[in-house]
XYZ file of C-alpha atoms in Angstrom:
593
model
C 0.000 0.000 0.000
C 1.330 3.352 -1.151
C 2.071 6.564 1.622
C -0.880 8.321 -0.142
C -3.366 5.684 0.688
C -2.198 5.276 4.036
C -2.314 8.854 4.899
C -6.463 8.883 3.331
C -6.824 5.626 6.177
C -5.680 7.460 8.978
C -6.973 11.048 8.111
C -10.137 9.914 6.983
C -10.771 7.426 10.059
C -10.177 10.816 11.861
C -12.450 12.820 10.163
C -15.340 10.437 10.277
C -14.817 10.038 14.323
C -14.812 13.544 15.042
C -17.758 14.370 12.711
C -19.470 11.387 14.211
C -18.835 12.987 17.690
C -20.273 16.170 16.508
C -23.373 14.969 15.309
C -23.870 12.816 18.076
C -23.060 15.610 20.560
C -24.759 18.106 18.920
C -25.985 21.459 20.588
C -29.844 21.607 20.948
C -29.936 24.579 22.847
C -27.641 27.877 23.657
C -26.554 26.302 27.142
C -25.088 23.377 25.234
C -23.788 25.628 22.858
C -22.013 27.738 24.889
C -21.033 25.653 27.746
C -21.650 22.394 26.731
C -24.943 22.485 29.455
C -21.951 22.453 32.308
C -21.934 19.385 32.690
C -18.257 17.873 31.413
C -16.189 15.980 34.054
C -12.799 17.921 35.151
C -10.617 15.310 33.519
C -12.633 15.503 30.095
C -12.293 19.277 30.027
C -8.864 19.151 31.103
C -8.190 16.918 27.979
C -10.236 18.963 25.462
C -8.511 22.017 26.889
C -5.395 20.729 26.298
C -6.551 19.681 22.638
C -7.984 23.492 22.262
C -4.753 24.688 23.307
C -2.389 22.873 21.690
C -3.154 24.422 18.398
C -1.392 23.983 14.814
C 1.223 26.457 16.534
C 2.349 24.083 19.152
C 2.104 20.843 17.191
C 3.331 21.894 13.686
C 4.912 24.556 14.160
C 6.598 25.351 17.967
C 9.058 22.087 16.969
C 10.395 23.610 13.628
C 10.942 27.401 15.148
C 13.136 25.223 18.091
C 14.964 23.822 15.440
C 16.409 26.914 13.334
C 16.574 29.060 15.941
C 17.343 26.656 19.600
C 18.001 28.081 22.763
C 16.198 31.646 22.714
C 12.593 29.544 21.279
C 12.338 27.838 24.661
C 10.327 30.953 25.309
C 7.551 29.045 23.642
C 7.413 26.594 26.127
C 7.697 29.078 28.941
C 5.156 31.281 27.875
C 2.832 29.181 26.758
C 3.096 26.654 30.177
C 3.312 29.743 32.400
C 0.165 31.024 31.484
C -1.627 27.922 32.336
C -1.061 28.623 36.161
C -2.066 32.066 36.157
C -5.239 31.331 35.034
C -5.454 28.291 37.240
C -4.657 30.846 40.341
C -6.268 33.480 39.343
C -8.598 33.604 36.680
C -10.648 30.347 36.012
C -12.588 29.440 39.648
C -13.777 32.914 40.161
C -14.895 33.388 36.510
C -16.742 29.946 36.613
C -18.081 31.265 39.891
C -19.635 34.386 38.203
C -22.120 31.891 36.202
C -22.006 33.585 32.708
C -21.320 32.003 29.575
C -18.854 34.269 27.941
C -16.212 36.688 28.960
C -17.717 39.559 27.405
C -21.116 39.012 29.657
C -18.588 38.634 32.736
C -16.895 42.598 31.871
C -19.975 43.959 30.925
C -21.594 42.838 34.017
C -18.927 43.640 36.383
C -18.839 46.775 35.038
C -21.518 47.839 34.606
C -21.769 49.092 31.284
C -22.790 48.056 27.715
C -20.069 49.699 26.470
C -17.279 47.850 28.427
C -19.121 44.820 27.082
C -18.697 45.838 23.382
C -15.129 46.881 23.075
C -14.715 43.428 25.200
C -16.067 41.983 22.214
C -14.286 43.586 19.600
C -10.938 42.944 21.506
C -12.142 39.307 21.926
C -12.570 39.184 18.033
C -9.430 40.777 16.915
C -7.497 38.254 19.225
C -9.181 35.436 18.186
C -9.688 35.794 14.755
C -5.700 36.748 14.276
C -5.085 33.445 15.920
C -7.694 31.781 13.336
C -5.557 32.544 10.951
C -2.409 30.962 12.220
C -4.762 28.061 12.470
C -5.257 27.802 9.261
C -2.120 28.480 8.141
C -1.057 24.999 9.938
C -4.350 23.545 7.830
C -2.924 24.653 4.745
C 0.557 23.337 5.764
C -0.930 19.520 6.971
C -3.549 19.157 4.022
C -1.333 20.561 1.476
C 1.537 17.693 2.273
C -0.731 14.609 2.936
C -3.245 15.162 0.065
C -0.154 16.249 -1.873
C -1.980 19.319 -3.175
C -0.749 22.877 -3.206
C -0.538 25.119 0.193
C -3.760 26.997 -0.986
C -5.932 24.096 -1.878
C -5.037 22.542 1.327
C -6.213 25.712 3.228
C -9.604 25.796 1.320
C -10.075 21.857 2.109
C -9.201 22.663 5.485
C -11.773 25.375 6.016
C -14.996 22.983 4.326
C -13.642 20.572 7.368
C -13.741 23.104 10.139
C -16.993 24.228 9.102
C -18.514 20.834 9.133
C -18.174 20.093 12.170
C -17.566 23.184 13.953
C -20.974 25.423 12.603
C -23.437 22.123 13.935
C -21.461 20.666 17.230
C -21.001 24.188 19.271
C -19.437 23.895 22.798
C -20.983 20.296 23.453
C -20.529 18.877 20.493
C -16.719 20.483 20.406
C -15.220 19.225 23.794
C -15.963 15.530 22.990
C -14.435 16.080 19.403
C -11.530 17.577 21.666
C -10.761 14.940 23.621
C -10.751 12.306 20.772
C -8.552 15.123 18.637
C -6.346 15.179 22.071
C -5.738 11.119 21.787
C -4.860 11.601 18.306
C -2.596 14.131 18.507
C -0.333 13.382 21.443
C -0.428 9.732 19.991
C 0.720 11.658 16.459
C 3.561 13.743 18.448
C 4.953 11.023 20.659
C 5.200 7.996 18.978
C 7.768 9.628 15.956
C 9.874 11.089 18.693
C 10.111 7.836 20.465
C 11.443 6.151 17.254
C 13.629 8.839 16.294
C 14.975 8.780 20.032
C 15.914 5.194 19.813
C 17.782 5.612 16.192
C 19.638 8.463 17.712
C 20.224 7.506 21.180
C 18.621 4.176 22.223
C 16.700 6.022 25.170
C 12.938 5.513 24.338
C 12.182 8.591 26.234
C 12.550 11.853 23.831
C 13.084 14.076 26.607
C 16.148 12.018 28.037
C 17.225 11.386 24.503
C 17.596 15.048 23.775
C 20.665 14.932 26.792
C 21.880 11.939 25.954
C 24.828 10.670 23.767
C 24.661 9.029 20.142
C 25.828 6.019 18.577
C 29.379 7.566 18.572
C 29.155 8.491 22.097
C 29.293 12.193 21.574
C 26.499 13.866 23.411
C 23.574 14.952 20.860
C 23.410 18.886 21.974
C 26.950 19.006 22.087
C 27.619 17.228 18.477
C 24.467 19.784 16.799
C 26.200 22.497 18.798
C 29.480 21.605 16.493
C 27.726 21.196 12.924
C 25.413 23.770 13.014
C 28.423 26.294 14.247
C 30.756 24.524 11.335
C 28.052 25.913 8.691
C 27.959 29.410 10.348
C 24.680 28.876 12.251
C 24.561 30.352 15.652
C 25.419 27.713 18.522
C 22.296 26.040 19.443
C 22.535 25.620 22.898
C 23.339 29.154 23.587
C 21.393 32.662 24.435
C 21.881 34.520 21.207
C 18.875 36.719 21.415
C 18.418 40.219 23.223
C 17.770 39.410 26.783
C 15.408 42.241 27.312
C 13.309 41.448 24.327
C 13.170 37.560 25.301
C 11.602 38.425 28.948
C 8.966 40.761 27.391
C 8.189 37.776 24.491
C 7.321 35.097 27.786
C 5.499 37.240 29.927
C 3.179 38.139 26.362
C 2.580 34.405 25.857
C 1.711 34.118 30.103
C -1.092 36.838 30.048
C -1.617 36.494 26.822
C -2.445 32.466 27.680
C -4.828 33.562 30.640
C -6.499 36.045 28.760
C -7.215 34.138 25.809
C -11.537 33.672 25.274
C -11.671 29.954 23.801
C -9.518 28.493 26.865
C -11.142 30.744 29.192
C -14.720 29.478 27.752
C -13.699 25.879 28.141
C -13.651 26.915 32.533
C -17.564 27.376 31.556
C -18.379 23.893 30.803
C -17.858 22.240 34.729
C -20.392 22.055 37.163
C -18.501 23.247 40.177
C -15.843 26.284 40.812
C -13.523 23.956 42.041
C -14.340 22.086 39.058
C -12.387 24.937 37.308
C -9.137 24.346 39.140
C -8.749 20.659 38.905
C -9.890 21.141 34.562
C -7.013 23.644 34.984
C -4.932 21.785 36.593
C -5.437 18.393 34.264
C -4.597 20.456 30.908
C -1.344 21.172 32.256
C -0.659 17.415 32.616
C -1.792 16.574 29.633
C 0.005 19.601 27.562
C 3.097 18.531 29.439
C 3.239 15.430 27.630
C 3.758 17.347 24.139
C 5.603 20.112 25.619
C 8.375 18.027 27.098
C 8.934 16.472 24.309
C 9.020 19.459 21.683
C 12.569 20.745 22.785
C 13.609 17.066 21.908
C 11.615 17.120 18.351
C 13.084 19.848 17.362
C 17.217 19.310 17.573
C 16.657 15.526 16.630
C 14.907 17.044 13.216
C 17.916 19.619 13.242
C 20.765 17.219 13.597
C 18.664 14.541 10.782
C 18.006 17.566 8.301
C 21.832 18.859 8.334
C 23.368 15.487 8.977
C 21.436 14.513 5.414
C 22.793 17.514 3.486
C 26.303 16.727 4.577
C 26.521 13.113 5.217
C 30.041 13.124 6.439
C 29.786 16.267 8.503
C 30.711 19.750 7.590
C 34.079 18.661 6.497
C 33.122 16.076 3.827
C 31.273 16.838 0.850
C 27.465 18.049 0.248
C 24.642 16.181 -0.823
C 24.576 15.284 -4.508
C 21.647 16.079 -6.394
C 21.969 12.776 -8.088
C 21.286 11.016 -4.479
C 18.580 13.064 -3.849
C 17.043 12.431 -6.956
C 17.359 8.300 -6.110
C 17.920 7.193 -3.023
C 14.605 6.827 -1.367
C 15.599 8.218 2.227
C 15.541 11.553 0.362
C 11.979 10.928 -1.158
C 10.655 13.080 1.230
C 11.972 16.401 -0.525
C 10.323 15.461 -3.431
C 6.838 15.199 -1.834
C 7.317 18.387 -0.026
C 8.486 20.323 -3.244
C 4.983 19.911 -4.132
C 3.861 21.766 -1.595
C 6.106 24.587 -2.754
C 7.185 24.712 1.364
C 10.519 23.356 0.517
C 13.107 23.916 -2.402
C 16.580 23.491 -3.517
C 19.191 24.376 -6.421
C 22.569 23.835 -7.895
C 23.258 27.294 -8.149
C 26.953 26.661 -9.089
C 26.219 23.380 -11.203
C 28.748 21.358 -9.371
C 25.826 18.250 -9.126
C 25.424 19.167 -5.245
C 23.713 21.219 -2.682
C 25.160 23.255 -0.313
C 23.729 23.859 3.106
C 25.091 26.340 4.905
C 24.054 29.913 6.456
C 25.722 32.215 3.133
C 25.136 35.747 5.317
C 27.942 35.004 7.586
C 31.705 36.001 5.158
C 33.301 33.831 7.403
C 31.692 30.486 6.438
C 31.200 32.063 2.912
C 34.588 32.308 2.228
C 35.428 28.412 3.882
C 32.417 26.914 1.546
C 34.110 28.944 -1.992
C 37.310 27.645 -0.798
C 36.129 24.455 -0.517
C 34.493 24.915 -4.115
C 30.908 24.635 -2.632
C 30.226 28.054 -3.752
C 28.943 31.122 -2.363
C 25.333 31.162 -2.079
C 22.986 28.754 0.370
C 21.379 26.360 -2.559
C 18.501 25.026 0.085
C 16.520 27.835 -1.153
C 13.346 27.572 0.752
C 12.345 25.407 3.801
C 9.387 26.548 5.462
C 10.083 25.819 9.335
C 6.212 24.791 9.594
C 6.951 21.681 7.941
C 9.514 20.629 10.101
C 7.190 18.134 12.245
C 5.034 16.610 9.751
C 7.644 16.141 8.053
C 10.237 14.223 10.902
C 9.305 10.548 10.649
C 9.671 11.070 6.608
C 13.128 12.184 7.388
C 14.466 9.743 9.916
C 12.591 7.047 7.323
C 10.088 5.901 9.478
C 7.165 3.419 8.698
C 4.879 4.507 6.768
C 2.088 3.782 9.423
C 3.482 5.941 11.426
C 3.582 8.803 8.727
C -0.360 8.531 8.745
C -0.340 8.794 12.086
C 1.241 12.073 12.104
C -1.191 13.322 8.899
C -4.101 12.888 11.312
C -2.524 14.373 14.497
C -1.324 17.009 12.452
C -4.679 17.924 11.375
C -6.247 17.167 14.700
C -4.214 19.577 16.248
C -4.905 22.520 14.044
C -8.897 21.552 13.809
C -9.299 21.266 17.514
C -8.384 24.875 18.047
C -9.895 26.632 15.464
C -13.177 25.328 16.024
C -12.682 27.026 19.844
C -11.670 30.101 18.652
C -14.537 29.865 16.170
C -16.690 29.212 19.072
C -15.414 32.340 21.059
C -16.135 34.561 17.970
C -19.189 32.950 17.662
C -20.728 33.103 20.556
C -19.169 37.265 21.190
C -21.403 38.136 18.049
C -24.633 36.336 19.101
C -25.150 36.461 22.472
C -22.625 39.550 23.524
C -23.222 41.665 20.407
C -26.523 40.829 19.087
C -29.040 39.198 21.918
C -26.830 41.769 24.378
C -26.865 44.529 23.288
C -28.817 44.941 19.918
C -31.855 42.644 19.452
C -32.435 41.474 23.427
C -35.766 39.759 22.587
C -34.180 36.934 19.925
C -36.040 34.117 20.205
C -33.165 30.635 21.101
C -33.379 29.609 17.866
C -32.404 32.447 15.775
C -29.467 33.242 18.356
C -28.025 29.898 17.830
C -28.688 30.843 13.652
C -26.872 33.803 13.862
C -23.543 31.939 15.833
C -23.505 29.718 13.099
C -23.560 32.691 10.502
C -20.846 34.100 12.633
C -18.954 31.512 12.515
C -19.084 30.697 8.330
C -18.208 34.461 8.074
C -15.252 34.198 10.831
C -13.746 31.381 8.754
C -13.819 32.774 5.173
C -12.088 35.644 6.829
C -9.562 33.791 8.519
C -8.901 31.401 5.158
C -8.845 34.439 3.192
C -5.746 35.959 5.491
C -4.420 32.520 6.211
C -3.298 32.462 2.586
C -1.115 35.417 3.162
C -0.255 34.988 6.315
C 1.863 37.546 8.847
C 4.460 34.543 9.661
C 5.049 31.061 10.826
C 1.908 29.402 12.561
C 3.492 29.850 16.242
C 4.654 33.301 14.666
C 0.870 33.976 13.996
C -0.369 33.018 16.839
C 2.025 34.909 19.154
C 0.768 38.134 17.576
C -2.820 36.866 18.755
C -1.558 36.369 22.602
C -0.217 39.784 22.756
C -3.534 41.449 21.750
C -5.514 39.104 24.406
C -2.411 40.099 26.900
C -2.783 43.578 26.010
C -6.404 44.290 26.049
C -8.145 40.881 27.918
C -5.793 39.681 30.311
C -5.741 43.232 32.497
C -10.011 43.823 32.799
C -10.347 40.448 33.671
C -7.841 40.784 36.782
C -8.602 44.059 37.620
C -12.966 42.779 37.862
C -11.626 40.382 39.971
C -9.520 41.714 42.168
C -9.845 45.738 42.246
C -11.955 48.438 42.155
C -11.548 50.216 39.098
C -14.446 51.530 37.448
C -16.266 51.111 34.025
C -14.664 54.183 32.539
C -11.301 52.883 33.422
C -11.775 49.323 32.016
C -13.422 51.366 28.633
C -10.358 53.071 28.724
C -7.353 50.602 29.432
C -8.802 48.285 26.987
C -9.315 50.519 24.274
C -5.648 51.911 24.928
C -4.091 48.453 25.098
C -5.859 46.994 22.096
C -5.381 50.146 19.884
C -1.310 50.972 20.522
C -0.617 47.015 20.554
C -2.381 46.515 17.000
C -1.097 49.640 15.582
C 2.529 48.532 16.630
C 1.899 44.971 14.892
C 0.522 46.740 11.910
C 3.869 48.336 11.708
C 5.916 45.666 11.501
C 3.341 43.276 9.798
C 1.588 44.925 7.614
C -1.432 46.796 7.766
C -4.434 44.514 8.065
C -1.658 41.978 7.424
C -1.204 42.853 3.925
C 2.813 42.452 2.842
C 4.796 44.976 1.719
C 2.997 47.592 4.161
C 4.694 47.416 6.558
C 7.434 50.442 8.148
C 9.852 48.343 10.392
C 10.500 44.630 10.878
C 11.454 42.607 13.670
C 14.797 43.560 12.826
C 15.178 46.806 13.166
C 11.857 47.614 15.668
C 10.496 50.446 16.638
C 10.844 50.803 19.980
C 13.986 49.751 21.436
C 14.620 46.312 20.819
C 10.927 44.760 21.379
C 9.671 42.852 18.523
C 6.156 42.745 17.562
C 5.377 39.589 18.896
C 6.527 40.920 22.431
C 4.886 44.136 22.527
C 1.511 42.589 24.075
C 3.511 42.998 27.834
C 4.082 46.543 26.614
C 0.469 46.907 25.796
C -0.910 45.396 29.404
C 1.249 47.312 31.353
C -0.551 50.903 29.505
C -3.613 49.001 29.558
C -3.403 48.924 33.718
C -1.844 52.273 34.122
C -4.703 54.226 31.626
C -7.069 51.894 33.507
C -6.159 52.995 37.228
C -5.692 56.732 36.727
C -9.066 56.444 34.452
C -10.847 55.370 37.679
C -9.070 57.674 40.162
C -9.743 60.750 38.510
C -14.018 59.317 37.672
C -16.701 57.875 40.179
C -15.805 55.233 42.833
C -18.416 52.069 41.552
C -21.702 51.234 43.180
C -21.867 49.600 46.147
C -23.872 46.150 44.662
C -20.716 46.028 42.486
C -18.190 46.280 45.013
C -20.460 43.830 47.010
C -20.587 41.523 43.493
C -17.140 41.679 43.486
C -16.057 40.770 47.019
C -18.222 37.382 47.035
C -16.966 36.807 43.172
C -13.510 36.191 44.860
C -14.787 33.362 47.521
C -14.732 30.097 45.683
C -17.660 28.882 47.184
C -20.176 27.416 44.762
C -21.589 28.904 41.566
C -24.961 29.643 40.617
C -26.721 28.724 36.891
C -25.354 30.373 34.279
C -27.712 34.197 33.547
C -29.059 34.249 30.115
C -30.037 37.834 29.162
């Protein structure tokens, strides 16, 4: 049986489970579809959490941004973990024990104003919908390779799926797809690394493996360290990054992580405020599992990828085209040239292809002297691929391959039908039965989430075909608005005083300098070429756009506290609302307005 067929098997196995799950879960009413009637057990949330969370940015893409870059991307992992205790501590048992459905009704209730509810909502979509598109970005990356169809047809295949099952399940029908997508996936993740652990250093455990020595006895970091410096790559292992910058990036990702909608949303679904915790709690167990093994992932696929193009080491010769035309553990960069994510040529003619980093002089001049040329002839290599395409690499079975197709794909599903459920459910019953049409009858709110929803993902395949970066790239853009505009209203309703005008104000302040500061660097509206700095050479000092979201909280909370200083103290029932919000002790129904 051919890789092709195999990879239909396992994705379309997938497919018809989690579509089966949907229909057989399916919302009936706007309690399931918002909170899946709050009635999923702590360890079942805590796995579809995990599953929402661990989006195409963490399987697909964190791995492959590791790789090229090492040391300075373990902010990734910090970030990202971080931000699952903060809203363990401090966010999810006293939202859960404020009985709303969304975290738009929770601001605009605690204070006290239709308005603070609105701009909640638009901040809620801008976040979400950014990180939609690095969602579908990793869609477009997964279907693309194991349909072996263009980038752009695998987006648009991607986005009929998401719809399917997304539009008709809602919250309900979504967390028990979650937790099968969550067996898939960390199935999909672990089971290549353990192989590739074993051919590299006979420890079955990835994480080990990654400090442990290979078959010549020279420990794996240390021998990567040496080739990737030998081809003028900057030493893996070591802090090459500005300091400042990289503190800025994690604490982003942390608030960005607790003020994200979708995962806060999931903390609606349990019965019980401690119910919260322990979900919480769970999805930090279960993440763990992928996340400890990532760092590993990612400099076994290094050392495989560079070990390939110079079999002998940096020393010996390059890769001849000739081999990589016919030997079949180099069939894999033929498949992936189809996707037009990877690329190569003999620049020079000399029948090989030179790997090497060709905007250091140093290494230039060492590679003409060698007669290898003076230009890098691995042209392109998208780092998204880097994952799905590992087991290919390190020649894997081709079982095992299919595997990874439908984790892949699970991973990248699973999260954008949460976010589409968090924009979803902000139009229809924040926007629209909250604030603009309060008498809609059930059935034409849950019509109009499923409009908003269809809408939300033509956007986000429209933008994902163009998209501001890597998936994890992407995505970090989309914590930094939730860290800069979310993140600070929900901590100051729980645990301040400040007023309605100062959360108006803070969030507005956050939302608008962060976004204009990405659209600087990005592109307005994401649209190339329109941008006025890069990452570079940044605007302000040396903090990238994908850090600026601490930047943004930290004006957020200052506009926000001398807002409310200088404007009426609130009223006492809020203060009152307030101090019992912060005793988790029970929780009431959820409030549908």
């Amino acid at each position: 049986m051919d890789q092709f067929t195999i990879n239909l098997l396992f994705v379309g196995a997938s497919f018809a489970l989690y579509i089966g799950i949907a229909i057989w879960a399916r919302a009936g009413s706007t309690s399931e579809f918002y909170a899946a009637g709050r009635g999923v057990h702590p360890v079942t949330n805590g796995m579809a959490t995990a599953a929402d969370w661990m989006s195409a940015a963490s399987f697909i893409s964190m791995a492959g941004l590791i790789a090229f870059v090492g040391y300075d991307n373990s902010t990734y992992l910090m970030g990202w973990t971080g931000g699952y205790v903060l809203l363990a501590l401090l966010l999810a048992p006293y939202l859960r024990k404020f009985g709303k459905y969304t975290v738009s009704e929770f601001i605009g209730d605690r204070f006290y104003s239709p308005t603070a509810r609105m701009v909640a909502v638009i901040c809620l979509i801008v976040a979400s919908v950014t990180y939609v598109i690095g969602q579908m970005t990793g869609v477009g990356v997964a279907f693309g390779r194991f349909l072996e169809v263009s980038n752009t047809t695998g987006l648009l295949i991607g986005a009929v799926v998401v719809f399917a099952y997304a539009v008709f399940g809602g919250m309900k029908g979504v967390t028990y797809t979650q937790v099968a997508q969550y067996c898939v996936l960390i199935l999909a993740y672990t089971i290549p690394a353990i192989f590739i652990s074993l051919q590299l250093t006979g420890n079955p455990v990835p994480a080990l493996g990654l400090f442990g020595s290979t078959d010549t006895g020279e420990p794996l970091l240390m021998k990567l360290d040496q080739i990737v410096t030998e081809l003028g790559f900057k030493e893996y292992t070591a802090h090459n990054g500005d300091t400042f910058n990289m503190v800025l990036f994690t604490l982003s990702l942390m608030i960005g992580t607790a003020g994200l909608p979708h995962v806060i949303m999931r903390f609606f679904t349990v019965p019980k405020v401690a119910d919260a915790r322990w979900s919480a709690g769970w999805a930090l167990v279960f993440i763990a599992l992928l996340y400890l093994t990532a760092p590993a992932v990612g400099a076994m696929a290094r050392l495989n990828i560079t070990e390939q193009f110079w079999p002998n080491g940096a020393s010996g010769e390059p890769v001849s085209t000739e081999t990589i035309e016919t030997d079949a553990d180099y069939d894999w960069m033929a498949t992936w040239q189809k996707t037009n994510m990877l690329n190569w040529e003999d620049k020079n003619g000399d029948g090989r292809i030179a790997y090497f980093n060709d905007q250091d002089p140093e290494t230039v001049a060492t590679m003409e002297a060698a007669g290898w040329g003076s230009e890098n002839e691995l042209t392109n290599f998208n780092q998204d691929i880097l994952v799905l395409a590992n087991p290919e690499i390190a020649n894997l079975p081709g079982w095992v391959i299919g595997l990874v197709a439908a984790g892949g794909l699970a991973a990248a599903l699973s999260t954008a039908a949460g976010l589409l459920l968090a924009i979803s459910s902000a139009v229809s019953h924040d926007l629209l039965k909250g604030q603009l049409t309060p008498h809609m009858s059930e059935k034409n709110e849950l019509m109009s989430a499923r409009i908003a929803m269809a809408v939300a993902i033509a956007v986000a395949t429209y933008l994902g075909l163009n998209p501001p970066g890597f998936a994890a790239q992407t995505v970090a853009l989309a914590f930094g608005l939730a860290a800069a505009s979310i993140f600070p209203v929900l901590m100051m309703g729980i645990f301040t005083k400040v007023n309605n005008k100062g959360a108006v104000a803070g969030m507005i302040t956050g939302l608008v300098v962060t976004l204009i500061y990405i659209f600087l660097h990005k592109g307005w509206f994401f649209i190339p070429g329109t941008n006025s700095f890069d990452d570079a050479d940044p605007l302000f000092l040396t903090v990238k756009s994908t850090s600026f979201g601490a930047v943004g909280a930290m004006l957020n909370f200052a506009v926000a506290f001398t807002v409310s200083k200088l404007t009426a103290p609130i009223p006492q029932h809020i203060e009152e609302l307030v101090e019992s919000v912060r005793v988790p002790r029970g929780a009431g129904t959820a409030v549908d307005h």
